[in-house]
Amino acid sequence: MSDNFVSLQKLSLAYGQTLVVPHLDLDIRKGELIALLGPSGCGKTTTMRAIAGLMAPQSGHILIDAQDVTRIPANKRGIGLVFQSYALFPHLSAFENVAFGLRLKKLTNSDITKRVDRWLETVGLAHLAKRKPDDMSGGQQQRLALARSLVLEPKVLLLDEPLSNLDARLRLDMRLELQRVQLETGITMVFVTHDQAEALALANRIVLMKDGKIEQLGAPDELYNAPQTRFAADFLGFQNIFEVEDQTIVGKGNALPLSFQTKARYLAWRPGAVTLEKGKYEGKIKSVSFAGEQREFVIEAPIGQIKATTPAANLPRQIGEIIRFDLPSEGVCELRE
Amino acid sequence: MNIKFASRLIISLTLTFLIGPFLIIILAGLSAGDFMTFPPDGMSLKWYIKVFTVESFRESFWLSMLLAVFGTICALILGIPAAYAISRYDLPYSETIKTIVAAPIIVPGIIVGLALLRYLVVPLNFTVTLALFMAHTALVLPYAVRVVSSSLNNLRGDMEEAAVLLGCGRVGAFMRIVLPNIRSGVLAAFILGFVTSFNQVPVSLFLSGPGVRTLPIDMLGYMEITYDPSVAALSALLAFLSVAIVFVAEKFLGFSRYV
Ligand SMILES: Nc1ncnc2c1ncn2[C@@H]1O[C@H](COP(=O)(O)OP(=O)(O)O)[C@@H](O)[C@H]1O
Ligand SMILES: [Mg+2]
């Protein structure tokens, strides 16, 4: 058996006449934590709903564990989904929320109690078993939703923007929590996010999506260090992205000759890759800001704005001064459209 | 100062006009005289007691009660799925459906009653009781759909999907998740429907036959012949009954917390 646990084949998804995902091929391995990353509206939730069976594809197939589930209804697929809004049942206590799926399976009461208690324990909600979801904090609701899905031991757990409704501190806690649960259960997880930092931190692999298509797929460091396209670079935080024509960088109607050879359509540098105080280009400092360990510069150059950083101790330069800089071949990313 | 005075005046007047007639009815029923007068002609409970001895009141009370209870239940059985379909699915003619459902309250009751008599009872030999039952169900239906719809609109659709992913069928998700969460709306619809049906006059006016009369129609008929204070006593008792029903419902089912 191949290690493709979930397989999306030529999947196309539409709402009525609106084609959202035109043609998607994706293989997800058993036990991996994979992220669907992309801007809002690119079709991440739609893809996830299709995997779960809440939406029928227009064409294509979905395979889970070597079985074609395309025509199998959502309640028979054995897939867990944690909704972005959590979708907890407000009329039931935390305990009963988690017990919901088990009761449908007609397990004995003592068996249900044992399993629910164990999961409430695991997500740290044992002391709130009697509480209703509306009386819980965002983080607690999130963990309850997680327990409610995991108690059924689904083959795949889908999480739609699991961290987006939490504040920054909780987000970090929940990241660790998700990683821990994934490690302990070995469950295959697919999570959706529009936050590149979240995807980079959590996922084994990242699927970068744009307009319902896969823009790039790879391990976090691959995406971070070697984005393939202009969109990928932009989305992954490269701030200096320029078009190249005939060995010159063009922008704002101006051109700067490049100091190295390239065949790429676009070039991109992270702020840290830009050299300051030496080099053959010149620009005017538009802003300087101190950000802890480093100092961030915005330089107004003929081809547009350049963002650069240096260690904080260096370069006590003022706004308005002219500064030399270079866009070197080290640290450059070559991109296509 | 003047504003304070004015607002007090308005509140007092409002209360007077809302509660005043009610008090007058209670007192008129307590009269010791033989005619309905206000202020009452002496004090006695005899008219309150007499109400329970009038055979036709007893019969029509039970008819009204059964109509109100079963008509409303029937309207809810029809109305809840209708409201669910309207709020959850993109139906092509949902506006038209809403209008048709609301028709029985828009069309004057007299016309509804006459139409039922003319086209169901007379030509098709429907019994008056059946026609009454249908009329009351139809009358309550718009309230059921409206009130339940508004509860449903406050309920997020993804909870049902969550239930389905936990192993429920669509029907199971409706019974286990939707119904318990719109309970307060259903209860409010039931009370509203019950009161509407119980106090209904115009539709029932045409739909009465030998031995088949709703309580309000019976009271109307009684008053045409005898103008004694027992009708006032009965009205007061009915008002107390309504208050009691709302109170009990609120106490045990706690709907005011949600509505
Ligand atoms: N129920 C719907 N009906 C019609 N269009 C929809 C519906 N849900 C989402 N869309 C459209 O599909 C596209 C993808 O949506 P979605 O999958 O929710 O994006 P994401 O989760 O990546 O933000 C968006 O353009 C959105 O407007
Ligand atoms: Mg989404």
mmCIF file of N, CA, C and O in Angstrom, chain B residues 1 9 61 89 139 157 164 176 179-180 195 204 221 233:
data_model
loop_
_atom_site.group_PDB
_atom_site.id
_atom_site.type_symbol
_atom_site.label_atom_id
_atom_site.label_comp_id
_atom_site.label_asym_id
_atom_site.label_seq_id
_atom_site.Cartn_x
_atom_site.Cartn_y
_atom_site.Cartn_z
ATOM 1 N N MET B 1 -38.517 68.204 35.090
ATOM 2 C CA MET B 1 -39.656 67.943 35.981
ATOM 3 C C MET B 1 -40.934 67.655 35.208
ATOM 4 O O MET B 1 -41.659 66.703 35.484
ATOM 5 N N LEU B 9 -47.538 60.228 33.560
ATOM 6 C CA LEU B 9 -48.923 60.313 33.113
ATOM 7 C C LEU B 9 -49.180 59.277 32.020
ATOM 8 O O LEU B 9 -50.174 58.538 32.050
ATOM 9 N N PHE B 61 -66.460 25.197 26.076
ATOM 10 C CA PHE B 61 -65.116 25.386 26.635
ATOM 11 C C PHE B 61 -64.204 24.249 26.180
ATOM 12 O O PHE B 61 -63.097 24.465 25.703
ATOM 13 N N TYR B 89 -32.775 26.182 3.251
ATOM 14 C CA TYR B 89 -32.529 25.908 1.849
ATOM 15 C C TYR B 89 -32.868 27.127 1.007
ATOM 16 O O TYR B 89 -33.741 27.906 1.348
ATOM 17 N N LEU B 139 -55.129 29.211 10.808
ATOM 18 C CA LEU B 139 -54.957 30.528 11.431
ATOM 19 C C LEU B 139 -53.687 30.608 12.265
ATOM 20 O O LEU B 139 -53.035 31.641 12.354
ATOM 21 N N GLY B 157 -26.072 27.188 11.177
ATOM 22 C CA GLY B 157 -26.244 25.939 10.437
ATOM 23 C C GLY B 157 -25.130 24.940 10.672
ATOM 24 O O GLY B 157 -25.318 23.745 10.498
ATOM 25 N N VAL B 164 -23.759 15.823 12.065
ATOM 26 C CA VAL B 164 -23.678 14.825 10.996
ATOM 27 C C VAL B 164 -22.290 14.189 10.980
ATOM 28 O O VAL B 164 -22.155 12.974 10.864
ATOM 29 N N ARG B 176 -32.040 16.096 17.481
ATOM 30 C CA ARG B 176 -31.149 16.201 18.639
ATOM 31 C C ARG B 176 -30.531 17.575 18.812
ATOM 32 O O ARG B 176 -30.160 17.966 19.913
ATOM 33 N N LEU B 179 -34.070 20.992 17.232
ATOM 34 C CA LEU B 179 -35.253 21.126 18.089
ATOM 35 C C LEU B 179 -34.939 21.620 19.504
ATOM 36 O O LEU B 179 -35.561 22.577 19.972
ATOM 37 N N PRO B 180 -33.968 21.013 20.190
ATOM 38 C CA PRO B 180 -33.704 21.508 21.549
ATOM 39 C C PRO B 180 -33.276 22.975 21.579
ATOM 40 O O PRO B 180 -33.549 23.684 22.536
ATOM 41 N N VAL B 195 -53.528 31.095 22.264
ATOM 42 C CA VAL B 195 -54.344 32.265 22.612
ATOM 43 C C VAL B 195 -55.119 32.756 21.397
ATOM 44 O O VAL B 195 -56.304 33.075 21.475
ATOM 45 N N SER B 204 -64.841 31.507 13.404
ATOM 46 C CA SER B 204 -65.734 30.513 14.000
ATOM 47 C C SER B 204 -67.202 30.908 13.873
ATOM 48 O O SER B 204 -68.084 30.081 14.064
ATOM 49 N N GLY B 221 -73.596 34.349 21.848
ATOM 50 C CA GLY B 221 -74.975 33.899 21.752
ATOM 51 C C GLY B 221 -75.704 34.040 23.085
ATOM 52 O O GLY B 221 -76.843 34.509 23.135
ATOM 53 N N ALA B 233 -68.100 37.108 34.463
ATOM 54 C CA ALA B 233 -67.382 36.181 35.340
ATOM 55 C C ALA B 233 -66.557 35.202 34.521
ATOM 56 O O ALA B 233 -65.384 34.949 34.792
#
